[in-house]
């Protein structure tokens, strides 16, 4: 009892350490980050020492949850759901009579009325608990089955982890070691299937079955026999999850497993006696692939997923239709996606803004309603972007006689005959005497459009959307979890690769057609090298050791502000040294699984990365920005960035620093010694209230920097920092000194033009030396929109009765979805 009490106290203490100071920005918080960031790992190491500790941890979590309910500690709800699901995943056995899952279900059900992200996190946990009550161990089975891809069924879902690592010269030591360890961990199909079979029996029967005897019986079977046995167990467990009654589902599963036990000739207890003991079975590590990544694209993913065989095939923009088809069902994938977005974004006409929008589009419906008849539309020729955009919006307002209405209703889950149902409904209303004026549509008027009629503005809402959602997630059976290591430089590279992916997939879907991509970002420190190539400084001599590029981690810090659990378990890893992150537990601490297998220990960073990939699944949208650059020769190019744009002296100094040893010969002047530039600057200043206005000025500057705003209330905004030269002062030396003035303002658009013939400036994006661009004459910065013909209203031809909208830059904003533990109510 004393040992048990001591263990419970230690588990309680470790749990409190996991949750302390969570989401609180205290002055001394950074002093404790190094210890707090590994508190969850320490708790897990403590619990896995004995199989009974998992039940203790679950009970302690429920006790803490009751305190959170009583004291309304919102910031602890999501961490508690994650801790409970992680402990439940690795629990070897929970008896039906312990009541932990039933109590947890009633307890977390009370959070459904709490605000986001508490309600969504609780809802996800409730689904897991319900499935575990019906089929014990189902979470463990599904996770291993998808990570190891052991099912022979081609329709089985799979999870693939891809580690994008910079070349050896740039990657820190801990990242190189982690990627090497994870990519070399492989398990044979026999060992994996054996582990799953043992787990299923132990989760169902607990100590009433001797696991060692069962393991010995399985060792005598051939691989195909084990596969057949496992398929039978999987079918029984999946069938149990669909049974409405929890008790009946669990009892039915136990009967099925009991028959399989008898066929294996494995003895069991008499119903009350215990024949064995619980064993801590190893959760196999997922299959990981390491790719050296130094480009602004995802071509390495195409090579890995073997989709290059489809590169030569033309994109199917219009599916094949039969000549006997009655309805027009030919619509390209992009049209269907765009129309689905607009169906979601256009609310009821009861609101004033959208009412104007609906009335304007009525003119188009009037034209299309005249003489409309059912016909088969053949594959059309390539149309202009403006015409395609008008056709997409007209999909929203077709009459029931229009073939396009059938596409819209069928996309919402209805597969019936639209015209027949409409005629039947009209006949029923006619016989019942119900007036039909309430179902009349916008195209009943046959009056011609008067071009001289007052024109109305088109008013629509401007909002970012989850641009990675292509509408085919239900068909994507393979989930690719892309893990990127680094700072803001690597985040910018990831953003440009994602923008490039959007452009390519829109023209010819390949990756998004075969898999679903999830992006994970692990911040790491910049690698330091010595420009002296190994020469050690002597006494009294300064060291030449410096960072090649002083990349920051502001994007990861922003993610941590939105998700405290990400900050605790991912971002705070920066507080640990490279030696600690690379260190692996000694071999004598390896955990024996009791069945002849031994769990090989990974470095600390590798273990934390696996936890991040397994338990984080909520995307946080990070706005992307585009820079339209006009070079001195008239050439124009567009680039995407996510964190910063440096212009002038700051960009040049960064390029010189990236040269390593050569930077010492060239020298780096300070801002007050830099050559000033005469620039024409215009920016759209954004106020806290949301209003904005343009400011134009001519300024003499040394640098202009744009940086992603770290404020949570800033959904779309950049921090503009201008270093202006107030006065040029002479000195006794050859160099002059600038009297500078630094000003800061929040903007969402900016235009900079160099004044004078031959005057140009340099630009550097996201602190990346590869994105250093010289001889720039003009730079325009704006929000990045999703690629597609509906991204900009300025390209549309106006109809009679319409003028350009009030907000001509309406678009679906392109955001990079970075996966975290909670979206922070985004």
mmCIF file of N, CA and C in Angstrom, residues 551-658:
data_model
loop_
_atom_site.group_PDB
_atom_site.id
_atom_site.type_symbol
_atom_site.label_atom_id
_atom_site.label_comp_id
_atom_site.label_asym_id
_atom_site.label_seq_id
_atom_site.Cartn_x
_atom_site.Cartn_y
_atom_site.Cartn_z
ATOM 1 N N UNK A 551 18.180 33.243 -38.340
ATOM 2 C CA UNK A 551 16.768 32.993 -38.566
ATOM 3 C C UNK A 551 16.024 33.010 -37.234
ATOM 4 N N UNK A 552 14.884 33.667 -37.216
ATOM 5 C CA UNK A 552 14.064 33.756 -36.014
ATOM 6 C C UNK A 552 13.029 32.640 -36.000
ATOM 7 N N UNK A 553 12.222 32.591 -34.951
ATOM 8 C CA UNK A 553 11.165 31.578 -34.803
ATOM 9 C C UNK A 553 9.848 32.253 -34.434
ATOM 10 N N UNK A 554 9.534 33.351 -35.094
ATOM 11 C CA UNK A 554 8.328 34.101 -34.767
ATOM 12 C C UNK A 554 7.060 33.357 -35.154
ATOM 13 N N UNK A 555 7.066 32.622 -36.253
ATOM 14 C CA UNK A 555 5.877 31.885 -36.672
ATOM 15 C C UNK A 555 5.519 30.814 -35.643
ATOM 16 N N UNK A 556 6.518 30.088 -35.157
ATOM 17 C CA UNK A 556 6.258 29.081 -34.126
ATOM 18 C C UNK A 556 5.786 29.730 -32.836
ATOM 19 N N UNK A 557 6.321 30.897 -32.521
ATOM 20 C CA UNK A 557 5.877 31.614 -31.321
ATOM 21 C C UNK A 557 4.415 32.029 -31.457
ATOM 22 N N UNK A 558 4.014 32.453 -32.633
ATOM 23 C CA UNK A 558 2.620 32.815 -32.859
ATOM 24 C C UNK A 558 1.708 31.597 -32.714
ATOM 25 N N UNK A 559 2.147 30.453 -33.223
ATOM 26 C CA UNK A 559 1.369 29.226 -33.056
ATOM 27 C C UNK A 559 1.221 28.870 -31.586
ATOM 28 N N UNK A 560 2.286 29.091 -30.812
ATOM 29 C CA UNK A 560 2.219 28.829 -29.385
ATOM 30 C C UNK A 560 1.274 29.763 -28.656
ATOM 31 N N UNK A 561 1.160 30.999 -29.114
ATOM 32 C CA UNK A 561 0.211 31.925 -28.507
ATOM 33 C C UNK A 561 -1.229 31.501 -28.764
ATOM 34 N N UNK A 562 -1.473 30.867 -29.896
ATOM 35 C CA UNK A 562 -2.819 30.416 -30.226
ATOM 36 C C UNK A 562 -3.124 29.050 -29.627
ATOM 37 N N UNK A 563 -2.120 28.244 -29.386
ATOM 38 C CA UNK A 563 -2.303 26.899 -28.833
ATOM 39 C C UNK A 563 -1.298 26.695 -27.703
ATOM 40 N N UNK A 564 -1.709 26.850 -26.442
ATOM 41 C CA UNK A 564 -0.767 26.698 -25.323
ATOM 42 C C UNK A 564 -0.120 25.322 -25.254
ATOM 43 N N UNK A 565 -0.813 24.285 -25.681
ATOM 44 C CA UNK A 565 -0.229 22.940 -25.635
ATOM 45 C C UNK A 565 0.872 22.793 -26.687
ATOM 46 N N UNK A 566 0.753 23.484 -27.798
ATOM 47 C CA UNK A 566 1.836 23.527 -28.784
ATOM 48 C C UNK A 566 3.033 24.271 -28.211
ATOM 49 N N UNK A 567 2.768 25.357 -27.541
ATOM 50 C CA UNK A 567 3.868 26.103 -26.938
ATOM 51 C C UNK A 567 4.600 25.258 -25.906
ATOM 52 N N UNK A 568 3.875 24.501 -25.091
ATOM 53 C CA UNK A 568 4.497 23.712 -24.035
ATOM 54 C C UNK A 568 5.291 22.538 -24.585
ATOM 55 N N UNK A 569 4.756 21.848 -25.580
ATOM 56 C CA UNK A 569 5.355 20.591 -26.012
ATOM 57 C C UNK A 569 6.161 20.681 -27.307
ATOM 58 N N UNK A 570 6.068 21.801 -28.024
ATOM 59 C CA UNK A 570 6.799 21.930 -29.284
ATOM 60 C C UNK A 570 7.692 23.164 -29.262
ATOM 61 N N UNK A 571 7.103 24.336 -29.089
ATOM 62 C CA UNK A 571 7.883 25.560 -29.164
ATOM 63 C C UNK A 571 8.925 25.661 -28.051
ATOM 64 N N UNK A 572 8.567 25.204 -26.859
ATOM 65 C CA UNK A 572 9.491 25.322 -25.726
ATOM 66 C C UNK A 572 10.691 24.399 -25.833
ATOM 67 N N UNK A 573 10.720 23.534 -26.854
ATOM 68 C CA UNK A 573 11.899 22.691 -27.055
ATOM 69 C C UNK A 573 13.134 23.531 -27.363
ATOM 70 N N UNK A 574 12.912 24.779 -27.783
ATOM 71 C CA UNK A 574 14.047 25.665 -28.040
ATOM 72 C C UNK A 574 14.809 25.976 -26.756
ATOM 73 N N UNK A 575 14.175 25.738 -25.606
ATOM 74 C CA UNK A 575 14.847 25.995 -24.336
ATOM 75 C C UNK A 575 15.867 24.925 -23.989
ATOM 76 N N UNK A 576 15.819 23.794 -24.679
ATOM 77 C CA UNK A 576 16.729 22.690 -24.396
ATOM 78 C C UNK A 576 17.946 22.760 -25.318
ATOM 79 N N UNK A 577 19.050 22.316 -24.803
ATOM 80 C CA UNK A 577 20.277 22.306 -25.593
ATOM 81 C C UNK A 577 20.251 21.172 -26.603
ATOM 82 N N UNK A 578 21.135 21.267 -27.579
ATOM 83 C CA UNK A 578 21.225 20.231 -28.597
ATOM 84 C C UNK A 578 21.633 18.890 -27.994
ATOM 85 N N UNK A 579 22.473 18.927 -26.971
ATOM 86 C CA UNK A 579 22.913 17.674 -26.330
ATOM 87 C C UNK A 579 21.749 16.965 -25.653
ATOM 88 N N UNK A 580 20.874 17.713 -24.997
ATOM 89 C CA UNK A 580 19.734 17.098 -24.310
ATOM 90 C C UNK A 580 18.753 16.513 -25.317
ATOM 91 N N UNK A 581 18.480 17.232 -26.393
ATOM 92 C CA UNK A 581 17.541 16.741 -27.395
ATOM 93 C C UNK A 581 18.075 15.527 -28.140
ATOM 94 N N UNK A 582 19.380 15.403 -28.228
ATOM 95 C CA UNK A 582 19.979 14.269 -28.950
ATOM 96 C C UNK A 582 20.213 13.066 -28.070
ATOM 97 N N UNK A 583 20.089 13.241 -26.779
ATOM 98 C CA UNK A 583 20.424 12.156 -25.844
ATOM 99 C C UNK A 583 19.301 11.132 -25.794
ATOM 100 N N UNK A 584 19.673 9.867 -25.817
ATOM 101 C CA UNK A 584 18.725 8.766 -25.694
ATOM 102 C C UNK A 584 18.934 8.078 -24.360
ATOM 103 N N UNK A 585 17.878 7.535 -23.740
ATOM 104 C CA UNK A 585 18.033 6.815 -22.478
ATOM 105 C C UNK A 585 18.980 5.639 -22.626
ATOM 106 N N UNK A 586 19.693 5.282 -21.585
ATOM 107 C CA UNK A 586 20.626 4.147 -21.675
ATOM 108 C C UNK A 586 19.898 2.847 -21.937
ATOM 109 N N UNK A 587 20.629 1.881 -22.477
ATOM 110 C CA UNK A 587 20.013 0.605 -22.836
ATOM 111 C C UNK A 587 19.453 -0.144 -21.641
ATOM 112 N N UNK A 588 20.044 0.068 -20.467
ATOM 113 C CA UNK A 588 19.521 -0.660 -19.313
ATOM 114 C C UNK A 588 18.153 -0.164 -18.907
ATOM 115 N N UNK A 589 17.717 1.001 -19.440
ATOM 116 C CA UNK A 589 16.390 1.512 -19.138
ATOM 117 C C UNK A 589 15.355 1.093 -20.157
ATOM 118 N N UNK A 590 15.746 0.277 -21.129
ATOM 119 C CA UNK A 590 14.772 -0.176 -22.113
ATOM 120 C C UNK A 590 13.662 -0.962 -21.421
ATOM 121 N N UNK A 591 12.451 -0.757 -21.907
ATOM 122 C CA UNK A 591 11.282 -1.371 -21.291
ATOM 123 C C UNK A 591 11.030 -2.727 -21.927
ATOM 124 N N UNK A 592 10.975 -3.745 -21.111
ATOM 125 C CA UNK A 592 10.656 -5.076 -21.606
ATOM 126 C C UNK A 592 9.156 -5.224 -21.737
ATOM 127 N N UNK A 593 8.710 -5.769 -22.863
ATOM 128 C CA UNK A 593 7.289 -5.897 -23.121
ATOM 129 C C UNK A 593 6.727 -7.219 -22.641
ATOM 130 N N UNK A 594 7.543 -8.060 -22.086
ATOM 131 C CA UNK A 594 7.029 -9.280 -21.496
ATOM 132 C C UNK A 594 6.774 -10.403 -22.467
ATOM 133 N N UNK A 595 6.835 -10.166 -23.754
ATOM 134 C CA UNK A 595 6.566 -11.185 -24.761
ATOM 135 C C UNK A 595 7.775 -11.421 -25.645
ATOM 136 N N UNK A 596 8.926 -11.086 -25.116
ATOM 137 C CA UNK A 596 10.146 -11.296 -25.872
ATOM 138 C C UNK A 596 10.601 -10.088 -26.645
ATOM 139 N N UNK A 597 9.759 -9.059 -26.738
ATOM 140 C CA UNK A 597 10.113 -7.846 -27.488
ATOM 141 C C UNK A 597 10.628 -6.792 -26.538
ATOM 142 N N UNK A 598 11.459 -5.938 -27.047
ATOM 143 C CA UNK A 598 12.024 -4.847 -26.266
ATOM 144 C C UNK A 598 11.812 -3.542 -26.999
ATOM 145 N N UNK A 599 11.356 -2.557 -26.262
ATOM 146 C CA UNK A 599 11.117 -1.246 -26.858
ATOM 147 C C UNK A 599 12.420 -0.474 -26.930
ATOM 148 N N UNK A 600 12.866 -0.205 -28.128
ATOM 149 C CA UNK A 600 14.092 0.553 -28.333
ATOM 150 C C UNK A 600 13.802 2.024 -28.094
ATOM 151 N N UNK A 601 14.664 2.662 -27.347
ATOM 152 C CA UNK A 601 14.439 4.049 -26.961
ATOM 153 C C UNK A 601 15.000 4.999 -28.000
ATOM 154 N N UNK A 602 14.274 6.082 -28.206
ATOM 155 C CA UNK A 602 14.647 7.092 -29.179
ATOM 156 C C UNK A 602 15.188 8.327 -28.478
ATOM 157 N N UNK A 603 15.905 9.182 -29.208
ATOM 158 C CA UNK A 603 16.295 10.471 -28.622
ATOM 159 C C UNK A 603 15.072 11.275 -28.217
ATOM 160 N N UNK A 604 15.280 12.202 -27.309
ATOM 161 C CA UNK A 604 14.176 12.977 -26.758
ATOM 162 C C UNK A 604 13.404 13.717 -27.848
ATOM 163 N N UNK A 605 14.100 14.345 -28.782
ATOM 164 C CA UNK A 605 13.424 15.085 -29.837
ATOM 165 C C UNK A 605 12.571 14.167 -30.697
ATOM 166 N N UNK A 606 13.057 12.979 -30.992
ATOM 167 C CA UNK A 606 12.284 12.035 -31.800
ATOM 168 C C UNK A 606 10.999 11.627 -31.096
ATOM 169 N N UNK A 607 11.080 11.387 -29.796
ATOM 170 C CA UNK A 607 9.892 11.006 -29.036
ATOM 171 C C UNK A 607 8.869 12.133 -29.018
ATOM 172 N N UNK A 608 9.331 13.361 -28.852
ATOM 173 C CA UNK A 608 8.419 14.500 -28.817
ATOM 174 C C UNK A 608 7.818 14.769 -30.185
ATOM 175 N N UNK A 609 8.558 14.547 -31.256
ATOM 176 C CA UNK A 609 8.021 14.719 -32.599
ATOM 177 C C UNK A 609 6.920 13.705 -32.873
ATOM 178 N N UNK A 610 7.107 12.472 -32.449
ATOM 179 C CA UNK A 610 6.078 11.451 -32.636
ATOM 180 C C UNK A 610 4.801 11.802 -31.869
ATOM 181 N N UNK A 611 4.951 12.319 -30.660
ATOM 182 C CA UNK A 611 3.765 12.733 -29.896
ATOM 183 C C UNK A 611 3.023 13.847 -30.633
ATOM 184 N N UNK A 612 3.759 14.781 -31.167
ATOM 185 C CA UNK A 612 3.165 15.904 -31.910
ATOM 186 C C UNK A 612 2.405 15.389 -33.128
ATOM 187 N N UNK A 613 2.991 14.477 -33.885
ATOM 188 C CA UNK A 613 2.350 13.981 -35.100
ATOM 189 C C UNK A 613 1.137 13.113 -34.807
ATOM 190 N N UNK A 614 1.166 12.379 -33.712
ATOM 191 C CA UNK A 614 0.068 11.466 -33.419
ATOM 192 C C UNK A 614 -1.146 12.153 -32.808
ATOM 193 N N UNK A 615 -0.934 13.180 -32.023
ATOM 194 C CA UNK A 615 -2.033 13.745 -31.243
ATOM 195 C C UNK A 615 -2.464 15.133 -31.691
ATOM 196 N N UNK A 616 -1.771 15.746 -32.619
ATOM 197 C CA UNK A 616 -2.173 17.054 -33.142
ATOM 198 C C UNK A 616 -2.832 16.858 -34.498
ATOM 199 N N UNK A 617 -4.028 17.393 -34.666
ATOM 200 C CA UNK A 617 -4.737 17.244 -35.938
ATOM 201 C C UNK A 617 -5.609 18.442 -36.283
ATOM 202 N N UNK A 618 -5.424 19.570 -35.595
ATOM 203 C CA UNK A 618 -6.233 20.760 -35.858
ATOM 204 C C UNK A 618 -5.403 21.810 -36.590
ATOM 205 N N UNK A 619 -5.839 22.244 -37.769
ATOM 206 C CA UNK A 619 -5.042 23.221 -38.538
ATOM 207 C C UNK A 619 -5.228 24.644 -38.028
ATOM 208 N N UNK A 620 -4.130 25.365 -37.912
ATOM 209 C CA UNK A 620 -4.138 26.800 -37.643
ATOM 210 C C UNK A 620 -3.749 27.502 -38.943
ATOM 211 N N UNK A 621 -4.572 28.437 -39.371
ATOM 212 C CA UNK A 621 -4.338 29.109 -40.647
ATOM 213 C C UNK A 621 -3.392 30.281 -40.453
ATOM 214 N N UNK A 622 -2.306 30.277 -41.201
ATOM 215 C CA UNK A 622 -1.328 31.356 -41.177
ATOM 216 C C UNK A 622 -1.377 32.057 -42.531
ATOM 217 N N UNK A 623 -1.709 33.343 -42.502
ATOM 218 C CA UNK A 623 -1.882 34.094 -43.738
ATOM 219 C C UNK A 623 -0.583 34.204 -44.527
ATOM 220 N N UNK A 624 -0.687 34.020 -45.841
ATOM 221 C CA UNK A 624 0.446 34.189 -46.744
ATOM 222 C C UNK A 624 0.339 35.540 -47.457
ATOM 223 N N UNK A 625 1.475 36.066 -47.851
ATOM 224 C CA UNK A 625 1.545 37.354 -48.530
ATOM 225 C C UNK A 625 2.312 37.184 -49.831
ATOM 226 N N UNK A 626 2.015 38.044 -50.794
ATOM 227 C CA UNK A 626 2.714 37.983 -52.069
ATOM 228 C C UNK A 626 3.370 39.326 -52.359
ATOM 229 N N UNK A 627 4.528 39.254 -52.975
ATOM 230 C CA UNK A 627 5.285 40.434 -53.378
ATOM 231 C C UNK A 627 5.414 40.416 -54.891
ATOM 232 N N UNK A 628 4.873 41.436 -55.538
ATOM 233 C CA UNK A 628 4.993 41.598 -56.986
ATOM 234 C C UNK A 628 6.171 42.536 -57.245
ATOM 235 N N UNK A 629 7.226 42.014 -57.814
ATOM 236 C CA UNK A 629 8.473 42.747 -58.006
ATOM 237 C C UNK A 629 8.658 43.099 -59.468
ATOM 238 N N UNK A 630 9.013 44.359 -59.719
ATOM 239 C CA UNK A 630 9.368 44.820 -61.059
ATOM 240 C C UNK A 630 10.854 45.124 -61.071
ATOM 241 N N UNK A 631 11.606 44.387 -61.863
ATOM 242 C CA UNK A 631 13.053 44.547 -61.909
ATOM 243 C C UNK A 631 13.438 45.707 -62.822
ATOM 244 N N UNK A 632 14.702 46.035 -62.792
ATOM 245 C CA UNK A 632 15.188 47.210 -63.515
ATOM 246 C C UNK A 632 14.962 47.075 -65.012
ATOM 247 N N UNK A 633 15.084 45.886 -65.545
ATOM 248 C CA UNK A 633 14.891 45.677 -66.969
ATOM 249 C C UNK A 633 13.448 45.563 -67.394
ATOM 250 N N UNK A 634 12.505 45.692 -66.466
ATOM 251 C CA UNK A 634 11.095 45.575 -66.784
ATOM 252 C C UNK A 634 10.506 44.207 -66.494
ATOM 253 N N UNK A 635 11.336 43.253 -66.170
ATOM 254 C CA UNK A 635 10.847 41.910 -65.853
ATOM 255 C C UNK A 635 10.045 41.937 -64.555
ATOM 256 N N UNK A 636 8.954 41.160 -64.517
ATOM 257 C CA UNK A 636 8.104 41.092 -63.336
ATOM 258 C C UNK A 636 8.072 39.667 -62.806
ATOM 259 N N UNK A 637 8.045 39.545 -61.513
ATOM 260 C CA UNK A 637 7.966 38.235 -60.882
ATOM 261 C C UNK A 637 7.180 38.346 -59.595
ATOM 262 N N UNK A 638 6.489 37.251 -59.254
ATOM 263 C CA UNK A 638 5.695 37.186 -58.026
ATOM 264 C C UNK A 638 6.310 36.169 -57.087
ATOM 265 N N UNK A 639 6.430 36.549 -55.844
ATOM 266 C CA UNK A 639 6.964 35.659 -54.824
ATOM 267 C C UNK A 639 6.038 35.682 -53.621
ATOM 268 N N UNK A 640 6.023 34.553 -52.904
ATOM 269 C CA UNK A 640 5.176 34.402 -51.709
ATOM 270 C C UNK A 640 6.067 34.386 -50.481
ATOM 271 N N UNK A 641 5.628 35.038 -49.427
ATOM 272 C CA UNK A 641 6.347 34.967 -48.161
ATOM 273 C C UNK A 641 5.344 34.878 -47.027
ATOM 274 N N UNK A 642 5.820 34.442 -45.873
ATOM 275 C CA UNK A 642 4.937 34.221 -44.734
ATOM 276 C C UNK A 642 5.335 35.031 -43.517
ATOM 277 N N UNK A 643 6.606 35.409 -43.410
ATOM 278 C CA UNK A 643 7.077 36.040 -42.184
ATOM 279 C C UNK A 643 7.578 37.462 -42.392
ATOM 280 N N UNK A 644 8.487 37.671 -43.323
ATOM 281 C CA UNK A 644 9.108 38.987 -43.414
ATOM 282 C C UNK A 644 9.550 39.290 -44.833
ATOM 283 N N UNK A 645 9.581 40.590 -45.131
ATOM 284 C CA UNK A 645 10.169 41.110 -46.359
ATOM 285 C C UNK A 645 11.108 42.235 -45.958
ATOM 286 N N UNK A 646 12.375 42.090 -46.301
ATOM 287 C CA UNK A 646 13.389 43.092 -45.978
ATOM 288 C C UNK A 646 13.809 43.801 -47.248
ATOM 289 N N UNK A 647 13.883 45.123 -47.178
ATOM 290 C CA UNK A 647 14.139 45.932 -48.366
ATOM 291 C C UNK A 647 15.239 46.937 -48.060
ATOM 292 N N UNK A 648 16.203 47.029 -48.938
ATOM 293 C CA UNK A 648 17.264 48.011 -48.765
ATOM 294 C C UNK A 648 18.466 47.455 -48.027
ATOM 295 N N UNK A 649 18.972 48.236 -47.064
ATOM 296 C CA UNK A 649 20.204 47.882 -46.377
ATOM 297 C C UNK A 649 20.072 46.581 -45.591
ATOM 298 N N UNK A 650 18.935 46.338 -44.961
ATOM 299 C CA UNK A 650 18.754 45.116 -44.171
ATOM 300 C C UNK A 650 18.881 43.879 -45.044
ATOM 301 N N UNK A 651 18.298 43.930 -46.240
ATOM 302 C CA UNK A 651 18.399 42.794 -47.157
ATOM 303 C C UNK A 651 19.831 42.587 -47.622
ATOM 304 N N UNK A 652 20.528 43.685 -47.941
ATOM 305 C CA UNK A 652 21.916 43.552 -48.377
ATOM 306 C C UNK A 652 22.817 43.023 -47.294
ATOM 307 N N UNK A 653 22.616 43.492 -46.058
ATOM 308 C CA UNK A 653 23.436 43.011 -44.948
ATOM 309 C C UNK A 653 23.219 41.531 -44.699
ATOM 310 N N UNK A 654 21.979 41.064 -44.841
ATOM 311 C CA UNK A 654 21.720 39.632 -44.651
ATOM 312 C C UNK A 654 22.399 38.807 -45.736
ATOM 313 N N UNK A 655 22.402 39.314 -46.957
ATOM 314 C CA UNK A 655 23.064 38.586 -48.038
ATOM 315 C C UNK A 655 24.563 38.504 -47.805
ATOM 316 N N UNK A 656 25.159 39.565 -47.291
ATOM 317 C CA UNK A 656 26.593 39.549 -47.014
ATOM 318 C C UNK A 656 26.902 38.563 -45.888
ATOM 319 N N UNK A 657 26.074 38.548 -44.843
ATOM 320 C CA UNK A 657 26.296 37.619 -43.736
ATOM 321 C C UNK A 657 26.244 36.170 -44.192
ATOM 322 N N UNK A 658 25.369 35.891 -45.150
ATOM 323 C CA UNK A 658 25.219 34.509 -45.605
ATOM 324 C C UNK A 658 26.428 34.001 -46.362
#
